[in-house]
Short mmCIF file of C-alpha atoms and ligand atoms in Angstrom, two decimals:
data_model
loop_
_atom_site.label_atom_id
_atom_site.label_comp_id
_atom_site.label_asym_id
_atom_site.label_seq_id
_atom_site.Cartn_x
_atom_site.Cartn_y
_atom_site.Cartn_z
CA UNK P 1 0.00 0.00 0.00
CA UNK P 2 1.54 3.28 -1.09
CA UNK P 3 -0.43 5.56 1.22
CA UNK P 4 -0.70 3.87 4.53
CA UNK P 5 -3.22 5.64 6.74
CA UNK P 6 -0.56 5.80 9.45
CA UNK P 7 1.71 8.17 7.54
CA UNK P 8 1.10 11.91 7.37
CA UNK P 9 0.66 12.86 3.74
CA UNK P 10 3.36 15.52 3.63
CA UNK P 11 6.00 12.93 4.51
CA UNK P 12 4.86 10.56 1.85
CA UNK P 13 5.06 13.15 -0.86
CA UNK P 14 8.49 14.37 0.02
CA UNK P 15 9.90 10.90 0.44
CA UNK P 16 8.40 9.19 -2.54
CA UNK P 17 7.80 11.62 -5.31
CA UNK P 18 11.14 11.05 -6.95
CA UNK P 19 10.62 7.30 -7.11
CA UNK P 20 7.50 7.50 -9.10
CA UNK P 21 6.82 7.15 -12.73
CA UNK P 22 6.49 10.67 -14.04
CA UNK P 23 4.18 9.91 -16.91
CA UNK P 24 0.75 8.86 -15.69
CA UNK P 25 0.09 6.93 -12.52
CA UNK P 26 2.50 9.29 -10.82
CA UNK P 27 1.14 8.53 -7.38
CA UNK P 28 0.89 4.81 -7.73
CA UNK P 29 3.07 1.81 -7.38
CA UNK P 30 2.68 -1.16 -9.68
CA UNK P 31 1.51 -3.22 -6.70
CA UNK P 32 -1.32 -0.76 -6.04
CA UNK P 33 -2.48 -0.85 -9.62
CA UNK P 34 -2.47 -4.63 -9.38
CA UNK P 35 -5.23 -4.44 -6.77
CA UNK P 36 -7.65 -3.37 -9.44
CA UNK P 37 -10.32 -2.17 -7.06
CA UNK P 38 -13.65 -1.44 -8.64
CA UNK P 39 -16.37 1.07 -7.81
CA UNK P 40 -19.22 -0.50 -5.82
CA UNK P 41 -22.53 -1.17 -7.56
CA UNK P 42 -24.24 1.73 -5.84
CA UNK P 43 -21.53 4.23 -6.87
CA UNK P 44 -22.72 6.87 -9.34
CA UNK P 45 -20.75 8.79 -11.95
CA UNK P 46 -21.76 12.19 -13.23
CA UNK P 47 -20.65 15.63 -14.36
CA UNK P 48 -21.22 19.06 -12.82
CA UNK P 49 -21.93 22.57 -14.10
CA UNK P 50 -23.59 25.68 -12.70
CA UNK P 51 -26.26 27.92 -14.25
CA UNK P 52 -24.33 31.18 -14.44
CA UNK P 53 -21.23 29.49 -15.81
CA UNK P 54 -22.92 27.97 -18.88
CA UNK P 55 -26.47 29.24 -19.37
CA UNK P 56 -26.07 32.72 -20.84
CA UNK P 57 -29.40 34.28 -21.95
CA UNK P 58 -28.91 36.73 -19.12
CA UNK P 59 -31.91 38.89 -20.06
CA UNK P 60 -34.01 36.43 -22.06
CA UNK P 61 -37.26 34.76 -21.13
CA UNK P 62 -38.12 37.19 -18.34
CA UNK P 63 -34.97 36.56 -16.30
CA UNK P 64 -33.99 39.18 -13.72
CA UNK P 65 -30.39 40.21 -13.06
CA UNK P 66 -28.12 38.37 -10.68
CA UNK P 67 -25.13 39.92 -8.91
CA UNK P 68 -22.80 38.45 -11.51
CA UNK P 69 -24.73 40.08 -14.37
CA UNK P 70 -24.72 43.42 -12.61
CA UNK P 71 -21.13 43.34 -11.42
CA UNK P 72 -19.70 42.30 -14.78
CA UNK P 73 -21.74 44.87 -16.70
CA UNK P 74 -20.67 47.65 -14.35
CA UNK P 75 -17.00 46.59 -14.16
CA UNK P 76 -15.88 45.37 -17.55
CA UNK P 77 -12.36 44.80 -16.24
CA UNK P 78 -13.48 42.53 -13.43
CA UNK P 79 -12.59 39.35 -15.31
CA UNK P 80 -9.11 38.69 -16.63
CA UNK P 81 -10.37 38.61 -20.22
CA UNK P 82 -12.93 41.43 -19.81
CA UNK P 83 -15.68 38.89 -20.46
CA UNK P 84 -19.07 38.36 -18.85
CA UNK P 85 -21.71 35.66 -18.68
CA UNK P 86 -24.20 37.17 -21.14
CA UNK P 87 -23.90 34.23 -23.53
CA UNK P 88 -21.48 31.86 -21.76
CA UNK P 89 -21.78 28.42 -23.36
CA UNK P 90 -25.35 29.30 -24.38
CA UNK P 91 -26.75 26.26 -22.64
CA UNK P 92 -30.08 28.04 -22.24
CA UNK P 93 -30.55 27.37 -25.95
CA UNK P 94 -28.27 24.37 -26.36
CA UNK P 95 -29.33 22.13 -23.50
CA UNK P 96 -30.28 19.33 -25.89
CA UNK P 97 -26.66 19.22 -27.04
CA UNK P 98 -25.52 19.16 -23.43
CA UNK P 99 -27.79 16.19 -22.80
CA UNK P 100 -26.30 14.40 -25.81
CA UNK P 101 -22.83 15.05 -24.44
CA UNK P 102 -23.74 13.50 -21.09
CA UNK P 103 -25.24 10.55 -22.94
CA UNK P 104 -22.10 10.14 -25.01
CA UNK P 105 -20.13 9.96 -21.79
CA UNK P 106 -22.44 7.13 -20.74
CA UNK P 107 -23.34 8.90 -17.50
CA UNK P 108 -26.60 8.70 -15.62
CA UNK P 109 -26.28 11.81 -13.42
CA UNK P 110 -25.98 15.52 -14.05
CA UNK P 111 -25.44 18.13 -11.36
CA UNK P 112 -26.32 21.68 -12.34
CA UNK P 113 -28.09 24.65 -10.78
CA UNK P 114 -31.17 26.80 -11.15
CA UNK P 115 -30.75 30.53 -11.63
CA UNK P 116 -32.75 32.14 -8.80
CA UNK P 117 -33.45 35.30 -10.83
CA UNK P 118 -34.74 33.26 -13.79
CA UNK P 119 -37.48 31.93 -11.50
CA UNK P 120 -37.94 35.00 -9.28
CA UNK P 121 -36.66 38.02 -11.27
CA UNK P 122 -36.86 40.31 -8.23
CA UNK P 123 -35.74 37.66 -5.79
CA UNK P 124 -39.09 37.32 -4.00
CA UNK P 125 -42.08 35.10 -4.71
CA UNK P 126 -44.31 38.09 -5.43
CA UNK P 127 -43.42 37.58 -9.08
CA UNK P 128 -42.82 34.10 -10.49
CA UNK P 129 -41.44 34.08 -14.02
CA UNK P 130 -43.50 31.50 -15.87
CA UNK P 131 -41.15 31.35 -18.84
CA UNK P 132 -38.24 30.49 -16.60
CA UNK P 133 -40.28 27.79 -14.90
CA UNK P 134 -41.29 26.29 -18.24
CA UNK P 135 -37.70 26.39 -19.44
CA UNK P 136 -36.41 24.36 -16.50
CA UNK P 137 -39.34 21.95 -16.66
CA UNK P 138 -38.61 21.25 -20.35
CA UNK P 139 -34.93 20.80 -19.61
CA UNK P 140 -35.46 18.49 -16.62
CA UNK P 141 -37.97 16.38 -18.55
CA UNK P 142 -35.50 15.96 -21.40
CA UNK P 143 -32.81 14.85 -18.97
CA UNK P 144 -35.13 12.25 -17.49
CA UNK P 145 -36.15 11.08 -20.95
CA UNK P 146 -32.46 10.50 -21.65
CA UNK P 147 -32.15 8.47 -18.43
CA UNK P 148 -30.08 11.14 -16.76
CA UNK P 149 -30.96 11.94 -13.17
CA UNK P 150 -30.67 15.64 -12.37
CA UNK P 151 -29.08 16.74 -9.08
CA UNK P 152 -30.12 20.37 -8.74
CA UNK P 153 -28.40 23.10 -6.75
CA UNK P 154 -30.67 25.95 -5.66
CA UNK P 155 -27.89 28.45 -5.19
CA UNK P 156 -24.57 28.46 -7.04
CA UNK P 157 -23.53 32.03 -6.20
CA UNK P 158 -25.98 34.03 -8.33
CA UNK P 159 -28.18 35.91 -5.88
CA UNK P 160 -30.76 38.20 -7.53
CA UNK P 161 -29.44 41.76 -7.67
CA UNK P 162 -32.69 42.98 -6.12
CA UNK P 163 -31.81 41.08 -2.94
CA UNK P 164 -28.21 42.24 -3.00
CA UNK P 165 -29.54 45.75 -2.64
CA UNK P 166 -30.69 44.66 0.82
CA UNK P 167 -27.15 43.59 1.69
CA UNK P 168 -27.31 40.08 0.29
CA UNK P 169 -26.22 37.43 2.78
CA UNK P 170 -25.35 40.08 5.37
CA UNK P 171 -29.07 40.56 5.90
CA UNK P 172 -30.90 38.08 8.17
CA UNK P 173 -34.03 38.62 6.08
CA UNK P 174 -32.38 36.65 3.29
CA UNK P 175 -33.05 33.51 5.29
CA UNK P 176 -36.79 34.10 4.76
CA UNK P 177 -36.36 34.96 1.09
CA UNK P 178 -34.29 31.85 0.45
CA UNK P 179 -36.98 29.76 2.12
CA UNK P 180 -39.59 31.34 -0.17
CA UNK P 181 -37.45 30.62 -3.21
CA UNK P 182 -36.94 27.03 -2.06
CA UNK P 183 -40.71 26.63 -1.55
CA UNK P 184 -41.44 27.80 -5.09
CA UNK P 185 -38.78 25.55 -6.56
CA UNK P 186 -39.73 22.43 -4.55
CA UNK P 187 -43.35 23.04 -5.44
CA UNK P 188 -42.79 23.59 -9.17
CA UNK P 189 -40.08 21.00 -9.85
CA UNK P 190 -40.35 18.47 -7.03
CA UNK P 191 -42.20 15.96 -9.19
CA UNK P 192 -39.15 15.82 -11.51
CA UNK P 193 -36.27 16.48 -9.13
CA UNK P 194 -35.56 14.08 -6.28
CA UNK P 195 -32.05 15.23 -5.42
CA UNK P 196 -31.56 18.75 -4.20
CA UNK P 197 -28.51 20.67 -3.12
CA UNK P 198 -29.28 23.88 -1.25
CA UNK P 199 -25.98 25.77 -1.51
CA UNK P 200 -22.74 25.43 -3.41
CA UNK P 201 -19.63 26.21 -1.35
CA UNK P 202 -20.95 28.71 1.20
CA UNK P 203 -17.41 29.19 2.31
CA UNK P 204 -15.82 30.13 -1.07
CA UNK P 205 -18.77 32.33 -1.96
CA UNK P 206 -18.45 34.29 1.30
CA UNK P 207 -14.67 34.57 1.14
CA UNK P 208 -14.57 35.68 -2.50
CA UNK P 209 -17.58 37.97 -2.38
CA UNK P 210 -17.78 39.25 1.21
CA UNK P 211 -14.37 38.89 2.93
CA UNK P 212 -12.62 40.04 -0.24
CA UNK P 213 -13.55 41.16 -3.72
CA UNK P 214 -12.54 38.58 -6.30
CA UNK P 215 -16.09 37.24 -6.64
CA UNK P 216 -19.43 39.06 -6.82
CA UNK P 217 -20.68 40.99 -4.89
CA UNK P 218 -17.07 42.09 -4.21
CA UNK P 219 -17.96 43.64 -0.85
CA UNK P 220 -14.52 43.42 0.83
CA UNK P 221 -16.19 43.39 4.21
CA UNK P 222 -13.21 41.58 5.69
CA UNK P 223 -13.74 39.94 9.02
CA UNK P 224 -17.36 41.13 9.24
CA UNK P 225 -19.48 40.47 6.19
CA UNK P 226 -17.81 37.14 5.67
CA UNK P 227 -19.11 35.80 9.00
CA UNK P 228 -22.60 37.21 8.48
CA UNK P 229 -22.54 35.51 5.10
CA UNK P 230 -21.55 32.14 6.63
CA UNK P 231 -24.16 32.57 9.33
CA UNK P 232 -27.18 33.51 7.25
CA UNK P 233 -26.35 31.13 4.43
CA UNK P 234 -26.13 28.30 6.95
CA UNK P 235 -29.48 29.30 8.44
CA UNK P 236 -31.02 29.65 4.98
CA UNK P 237 -29.81 26.15 4.15
CA UNK P 238 -31.39 24.79 7.33
CA UNK P 239 -34.68 26.55 6.57
CA UNK P 240 -34.85 25.00 3.11
CA UNK P 241 -34.01 21.57 4.51
CA UNK P 242 -36.64 21.76 7.26
CA UNK P 243 -39.20 23.10 4.81
CA UNK P 244 -38.68 20.11 2.53
CA UNK P 245 -38.74 17.74 5.46
CA UNK P 246 -42.00 19.12 6.80
CA UNK P 247 -44.02 19.87 3.68
CA UNK P 248 -42.58 18.08 0.67
CA UNK P 249 -40.73 14.91 1.56
CA UNK P 250 -43.77 12.75 2.20
CA UNK P 251 -45.17 13.51 -1.25
CA UNK P 252 -42.03 13.95 -3.28
CA UNK P 253 -39.71 11.46 -1.58
CA UNK P 254 -36.53 13.29 -2.46
CA UNK P 255 -33.28 14.05 -0.71
CA UNK P 256 -31.73 17.37 0.24
CA UNK P 257 -28.03 17.90 0.78
CA UNK P 258 -25.39 20.60 0.65
CA UNK P 259 -22.08 21.03 -1.16
CA UNK P 260 -18.97 22.12 0.74
CA UNK P 261 -15.58 23.04 -0.65
CA UNK P 262 -13.02 20.73 0.81
CA UNK P 263 -9.51 21.16 -0.39
CA UNK P 264 -6.90 19.51 1.79
CA UNK P 265 -4.58 21.38 4.13
CA UNK P 266 -1.48 19.48 5.22
CA UNK P 267 1.19 20.67 7.65
CA UNK P 268 4.12 22.20 5.75
CA UNK P 269 6.57 20.30 7.93
CA UNK P 270 4.67 17.19 8.96
CA UNK P 271 6.97 16.76 11.97
CA UNK P 272 6.43 20.26 13.31
CA UNK P 273 3.87 20.52 16.07
CA UNK P 274 3.23 24.15 15.14
CA UNK P 275 2.52 23.29 11.50
CA UNK P 276 0.25 20.42 12.48
CA UNK P 277 -1.76 22.80 14.65
CA UNK P 278 -1.80 25.42 11.90
CA UNK P 279 -3.16 22.88 9.41
CA UNK P 280 -5.86 21.76 11.82
CA UNK P 281 -6.75 25.37 12.67
CA UNK P 282 -7.10 26.13 8.98
CA UNK P 283 -9.32 23.07 8.43
CA UNK P 284 -11.58 24.11 11.29
CA UNK P 285 -11.83 27.76 10.21
CA UNK P 286 -12.50 26.77 6.59
CA UNK P 287 -14.10 23.30 6.57
CA UNK P 288 -15.38 22.82 10.13
CA UNK P 289 -17.03 26.24 10.28
CA UNK P 290 -19.57 25.12 7.68
CA UNK P 291 -19.56 21.35 8.25
CA UNK P 292 -19.74 21.21 12.05
CA UNK P 293 -23.09 23.01 12.49
CA UNK P 294 -24.70 20.57 10.05
CA UNK P 295 -22.87 17.26 10.36
CA UNK P 296 -21.47 17.01 13.90
CA UNK P 297 -23.37 15.35 16.75
CA UNK P 298 -23.18 18.45 18.90
CA UNK P 299 -23.98 21.08 16.26
CA UNK P 300 -23.04 24.77 16.32
CA UNK P 301 -19.72 26.24 15.18
CA UNK P 302 -16.65 24.25 16.21
CA UNK P 303 -15.44 25.33 19.67
CA UNK P 304 -12.04 26.31 18.30
CA UNK P 305 -13.61 28.59 15.67
CA UNK P 306 -15.84 30.17 18.30
CA UNK P 307 -12.93 30.91 20.59
CA UNK P 308 -10.51 32.10 17.88
CA UNK P 309 -12.94 34.72 16.56
CA UNK P 310 -14.33 35.68 19.98
CA UNK P 311 -10.83 36.13 21.43
CA UNK P 312 -9.52 38.05 18.47
CA UNK P 313 -12.58 40.30 18.43
CA UNK P 314 -12.10 41.04 22.14
CA UNK P 315 -8.39 41.76 21.64
CA UNK P 316 -9.26 44.15 18.86
CA UNK P 317 -11.59 46.09 21.15
CA UNK P 318 -14.93 44.84 19.85
CA UNK P 319 -17.53 44.52 22.55
CA UNK P 320 -19.13 41.64 20.69
CA UNK P 321 -17.75 38.83 18.55
CA UNK P 322 -17.60 39.36 14.79
CA UNK P 323 -18.97 35.81 14.46
CA UNK P 324 -22.70 35.84 15.29
CA UNK P 325 -24.16 33.34 17.76
CA UNK P 326 -26.85 30.80 16.93
CA UNK P 327 -29.83 30.48 19.25
CA UNK P 328 -30.52 27.01 20.68
CA UNK P 329 -33.34 26.56 18.18
CA UNK P 330 -31.05 27.50 15.32
CA UNK P 331 -28.40 25.04 16.45
CA UNK P 332 -31.07 22.33 16.41
CA UNK P 333 -32.47 23.38 13.03
CA UNK P 334 -29.00 23.11 11.52
CA UNK P 335 -27.90 19.93 13.27
CA UNK P 336 -28.47 17.01 10.92
CA UNK P 337 -29.97 19.22 8.20
CA UNK P 338 -28.65 17.23 5.23
CA UNK P 339 -29.35 13.79 3.80
CA UNK P 340 -25.96 13.68 2.12
CA UNK P 341 -22.87 15.80 1.73
CA UNK P 342 -21.20 16.89 -1.48
CA UNK P 343 -17.50 17.58 -1.29
CA UNK P 344 -15.84 19.72 -3.94
CA UNK P 345 -12.15 18.99 -4.04
CA UNK P 346 -9.44 20.25 -6.37
CA UNK P 347 -6.10 20.56 -4.63
CA UNK P 348 -3.93 20.52 -1.51
CA UNK P 349 -2.15 23.35 0.30
CA UNK P 350 0.66 23.29 2.86
CA UNK P 351 -0.09 25.15 6.08
CA UNK P 352 2.20 26.89 8.57
CA UNK P 353 1.50 29.36 11.37
CA UNK P 354 1.73 33.09 10.70
CA UNK P 355 0.29 36.05 12.59
CA UNK P 356 0.39 38.44 9.63
CA UNK P 357 1.13 38.27 5.92
CA UNK P 358 1.28 40.87 3.19
CA UNK P 359 -2.16 41.37 1.69
CA UNK P 360 -4.14 40.27 4.74
CA UNK P 361 -6.73 42.79 5.89
CA UNK P 362 -7.33 43.60 9.54
CA UNK P 363 -9.60 42.18 10.70
CA UNK P 364 -10.15 39.34 8.24
CA UNK P 365 -10.76 35.62 8.06
CA UNK P 366 -7.09 35.14 7.08
CA UNK P 367 -5.85 37.13 10.04
CA UNK P 368 -8.23 35.38 12.43
CA UNK P 369 -7.03 32.01 11.11
CA UNK P 370 -3.34 32.92 11.34
CA UNK P 371 -2.19 30.40 8.79
CA UNK P 372 -0.06 30.85 5.72
CA UNK P 373 -0.74 28.57 2.77
CA UNK P 374 1.82 27.46 0.23
CA UNK P 375 2.28 24.92 -2.50
CA UNK P 376 4.80 22.15 -2.57
CA UNK P 377 6.98 23.10 -5.56
CA UNK P 378 7.26 19.45 -6.54
CA UNK P 379 3.53 19.05 -7.17
CA UNK P 380 2.54 19.15 -10.85
CA UNK P 381 0.99 22.46 -11.88
CA UNK P 382 -2.16 23.26 -13.83
CA UNK P 383 -3.68 26.09 -15.84
CA UNK P 384 -4.40 28.04 -12.62
CA UNK P 385 -1.92 28.83 -9.84
CA UNK P 386 -4.14 27.63 -6.98
CA UNK P 387 -4.54 24.15 -8.42
CA UNK P 388 -1.57 21.82 -8.13
CA UNK P 389 -1.94 18.10 -8.50
CA UNK P 390 -1.75 16.10 -5.30
CA UNK P 391 -4.24 13.20 -5.52
CA UNK P 392 -3.77 11.81 -1.97
CA UNK P 393 -5.32 15.01 -0.63
CA UNK P 394 -8.72 13.78 -1.82
CA UNK P 395 -8.42 10.63 0.23
CA UNK P 396 -7.23 12.65 3.22
CA UNK P 397 -10.22 15.02 3.16
CA UNK P 398 -12.63 12.11 2.81
CA UNK P 399 -11.01 10.42 5.80
CA UNK P 400 -11.01 13.68 7.76
CA UNK P 401 -14.67 14.26 7.07
CA UNK P 402 -15.48 10.69 8.06
CA UNK P 403 -13.41 10.85 11.23
CA UNK P 404 -15.09 14.07 12.37
CA UNK P 405 -18.66 13.52 11.26
CA UNK P 406 -19.05 9.76 10.97
CA UNK P 407 -20.11 7.61 8.03
CA UNK P 408 -23.87 7.85 8.32
CA UNK P 409 -24.37 10.51 5.64
CA UNK P 410 -23.19 9.41 2.21
CA UNK P 411 -20.42 11.46 0.65
CA UNK P 412 -20.51 12.48 -3.00
CA UNK P 413 -17.54 14.11 -4.64
CA UNK P 414 -19.58 16.80 -6.38
CA UNK P 415 -16.67 18.55 -8.12
CA UNK P 416 -13.15 17.47 -9.01
CA UNK P 417 -11.18 18.36 -12.09
CA UNK P 418 -8.16 19.98 -13.69
CA UNK P 419 -7.71 23.30 -15.46
CA UNK P 420 -5.40 23.33 -18.46
CA UNK P 421 -4.92 25.44 -21.60
CA UNK P 422 -7.87 23.91 -23.37
CA UNK P 423 -6.04 21.37 -25.54
CA UNK P 424 -8.15 18.61 -27.10
CA UNK P 425 -5.56 15.94 -26.32
CA UNK P 426 -5.84 16.58 -22.60
CA UNK P 427 -3.57 13.89 -21.20
CA UNK P 428 -3.02 15.81 -17.98
CA UNK P 429 -6.76 15.79 -17.33
CA UNK P 430 -6.89 12.07 -18.08
CA UNK P 431 -4.23 11.28 -15.50
CA UNK P 432 -5.78 13.73 -13.02
CA UNK P 433 -9.12 11.89 -13.16
CA UNK P 434 -7.39 8.49 -13.02
CA UNK P 435 -5.30 9.39 -10.04
CA UNK P 436 -7.95 11.26 -8.04
CA UNK P 437 -10.53 8.56 -8.69
CA UNK P 438 -8.03 5.98 -7.54
CA UNK P 439 -7.83 7.81 -4.22
CA UNK P 440 -11.61 7.55 -3.99
CA UNK P 441 -11.27 3.79 -4.44
CA UNK P 442 -8.73 3.68 -1.63
CA UNK P 443 -11.01 5.73 0.63
CA UNK P 444 -13.81 3.25 -0.03
CA UNK P 445 -11.93 -0.04 0.05
CA UNK P 446 -9.11 0.63 2.50
CA UNK P 447 -10.59 3.26 4.81
CA UNK P 448 -14.21 2.11 4.72
CA UNK P 449 -15.52 5.59 3.91
CA UNK P 450 -19.07 5.98 2.66
CA UNK P 451 -18.41 7.59 -0.73
CA UNK P 452 -21.25 6.92 -3.13
CA UNK P 453 -20.53 9.01 -6.18
CA UNK P 454 -18.26 11.26 -8.20
CA UNK P 455 -19.03 14.24 -10.43
CA UNK P 456 -16.32 15.60 -12.71
CA UNK P 457 -15.95 19.36 -13.03
CA UNK P 458 -16.85 20.13 -15.67
CA UNK P 459 -19.00 18.83 -18.49
CA UNK P 460 -17.67 21.62 -20.69
CA UNK P 461 -15.46 24.69 -20.73
CA UNK P 462 -17.36 27.48 -19.01
CA UNK P 463 -17.29 30.94 -17.49
CA UNK P 464 -14.76 30.47 -14.69
CA UNK P 465 -15.81 33.47 -12.57
CA UNK P 466 -12.99 36.00 -12.22
CA UNK P 467 -10.90 34.02 -14.73
CA UNK P 468 -13.53 34.50 -17.41
CA UNK P 469 -13.09 32.04 -20.28
CA UNK P 470 -9.32 31.76 -19.94
CA UNK P 471 -9.42 28.80 -17.58
CA UNK P 472 -10.54 25.50 -19.07
CA UNK P 473 -12.01 22.71 -16.95
CA UNK P 474 -14.16 21.01 -19.58
CA UNK P 475 -14.40 17.43 -20.73
CA UNK P 476 -15.83 19.09 -23.83
CA UNK P 477 -14.16 22.05 -25.51
CA UNK P 478 -16.43 25.03 -26.20
CA UNK P 479 -15.55 27.47 -28.96
CA UNK P 480 -16.37 30.80 -27.31
CA UNK P 481 -15.43 32.67 -30.52
CA UNK P 482 -18.17 30.99 -32.48
CA UNK P 483 -21.77 32.16 -32.20
CA UNK P 484 -22.67 28.47 -32.17
CA UNK P 485 -20.55 27.82 -29.08
CA UNK P 486 -19.54 24.60 -30.81
CA UNK P 487 -18.80 21.74 -28.43
CA UNK P 488 -16.00 19.27 -29.23
CA UNK P 489 -15.11 16.23 -27.13
CA UNK P 490 -11.64 16.20 -25.63
CA UNK P 491 -9.73 12.95 -25.28
CA UNK P 492 -10.63 12.82 -21.58
CA UNK P 493 -14.27 12.14 -22.53
CA UNK P 494 -13.09 8.69 -23.67
CA UNK P 495 -11.19 7.83 -20.54
CA UNK P 496 -13.85 9.14 -18.14
CA UNK P 497 -16.52 7.23 -20.07
CA UNK P 498 -14.33 4.14 -19.86
CA UNK P 499 -14.04 4.45 -16.08
CA UNK P 500 -17.79 4.91 -15.67
CA UNK P 501 -18.52 1.98 -17.97
CA UNK P 502 -16.00 -0.52 -16.59
CA UNK P 503 -16.23 0.85 -13.02
CA UNK P 504 -12.46 0.48 -12.87
CA UNK P 505 -9.42 2.61 -13.56
CA UNK P 506 -7.15 1.41 -16.31
CA UNK P 507 -3.94 3.38 -16.10
CA UNK P 508 -2.83 2.03 -19.47
CA UNK P 509 -5.87 3.41 -21.26
CA UNK P 510 -4.88 6.50 -23.29
CA UNK P 511 -1.45 6.83 -21.77
CA UNK P 512 0.27 10.04 -22.85
CA UNK P 513 2.71 9.71 -25.75
CA UNK P 514 6.43 9.86 -24.90
CA UNK P 515 6.77 13.45 -26.10
CA UNK P 516 3.86 14.72 -23.99
CA UNK P 517 4.68 17.80 -21.92
CA UNK P 518 3.21 18.24 -18.48
CA UNK P 519 2.93 21.68 -16.97
CA UNK P 520 5.98 21.23 -14.79
CA UNK P 521 8.23 20.25 -17.71
C1 LIG W 1 -15.50 25.68 -7.47
O1 LIG W 1 -15.01 26.57 -6.54
C2 LIG W 1 -16.83 26.21 -7.90
O2 LIG W 1 -17.88 25.54 -7.25
C3 LIG W 1 -17.05 26.21 -9.37
O3 LIG W 1 -18.13 27.03 -9.69
C4 LIG W 1 -15.78 26.61 -10.06
O4 LIG W 1 -15.96 26.81 -11.43
C5 LIG W 1 -14.77 25.54 -9.78
O5 LIG W 1 -14.52 25.49 -8.42
C6 LIG W 1 -13.45 25.70 -10.49
O6 LIG W 1 -12.81 26.90 -10.19
O7 LIG W 1 -6.05 31.06 -4.03
O8 LIG W 1 -6.60 33.40 -3.89
O9 LIG W 1 -6.09 32.40 -6.03
C7 LIG W 1 -13.64 26.60 -6.28
C8 LIG W 1 -13.35 28.01 -5.95
C9 LIG W 1 -11.24 28.58 -6.87
C10 LIG W 1 -12.02 29.52 -4.85
C11 LIG W 1 -9.91 29.10 -6.58
C12 LIG W 1 -10.68 30.06 -4.55
C13 LIG W 1 -8.53 30.57 -5.46
C14 LIG W 1 -8.35 31.92 -4.92
N1 LIG W 1 -11.98 28.33 -5.66
N2 LIG W 1 -9.93 30.27 -5.76
S1 LIG W 1 -6.65 32.21 -4.69
#
């Protein structure tokens, strides 16, 4: 066994990287490959996208504006390529092609999201946009006709601009408005949709949009807005879950879960006590803060998060903590408010303690956390700086989640994928999927974790938020220069389809040619 559960992952990487085959199967030994584990019968394979990143049609069919529409129209330089989501991959018009693509991959599951302002143009249920409702009903019915089960996210970062004017997730009232939105959506689509996700990555959304300004709504309310955002998004999630439980589940018989971002944070020096503590502090401030209120037995924010922010607030002269408190009823509403968990995982960071770094605001989540993140220079790079390839991190985060929150709630890997330069012969993506999926097999077969599915990010090249269209995650290439937004399969479609079909990983399938260049070459 290459990755024994007894060894800290940092050690393994440093000690073994040089021994490994550099072309494909980088993280494996021959003896591991020989085990030929397969994915259990109940394991599902799918692909993920999100409404704003592919749909386009920003003002068609009665849709209202979302914060991303508004922000990108008002700040044309916000994205690195001065682009916006007005057309994106035009999936609003081309969803039949998308369905064909999923079929060609041989997959039975598609995770995507509903645009809140396409259903409720002003954010509230006073005005339901019939055309938007009919659009999604047509689309969902076509998916089902093609034997593809939709997993639908209610909120993938595109709050209606009308609600942002009230302060967005800084305003407690949003909890009510999200519940109203959820009620409309459960009511109108619940006969077709049996798998709901309330929120995508509360944590990234609040960091990017509220603690700093690289995502909409770009509030830069460091150390304040970010915690209100966590708090009210968590409560809004719980409201939607309890609503479904009370009024819809007995008729619709569906499931409701939530998606968390779960990169892995390893101690920079695995032997250093300080680095170990820094890594764990980072995990609690970034993973635990969202996961603990929902998935732990005790509920509420993790004690360490509570005390870090309370203490720092006091030291800074605040007479109350910058992290709001839940009432007892709220703790109970949140506790256990998910039938499953989705983990989005892309990469691993190395953590070490630091009280201040250049670029940190005061106060801020970074400063409260007191941890500096770095990359191991030996890890293969990708098309974006934050994503370096370290497959064992996926197994580690699955184990960590299981250790902290038990194995009762099934885990789905709801996003995992590699950014490159958009080449059609995407050998790096092929080995990324092979190697990360192999870690999922290890988590299932060697660690006994309850992982029941995997969704690749992404079905196609898309609008990658602040990176615009420059960053390519797709299994399918999209020609953003063509009005047709022509889709072309990349080589990785073949290998991913092969994994889903055989329910095994064949590291010899579509091995890169000898002259293939990886990013680090
Ligand atoms: C996911 O979020 C999203 O759910 C999805 O919509 C998105 O397209 C996908 O990832 C791929 O990006 O280290 O300061 O440079 C992941 C979001 C991306 C947020 C990287 C933090 C790095 C900021 N993360 N980003 S920095």
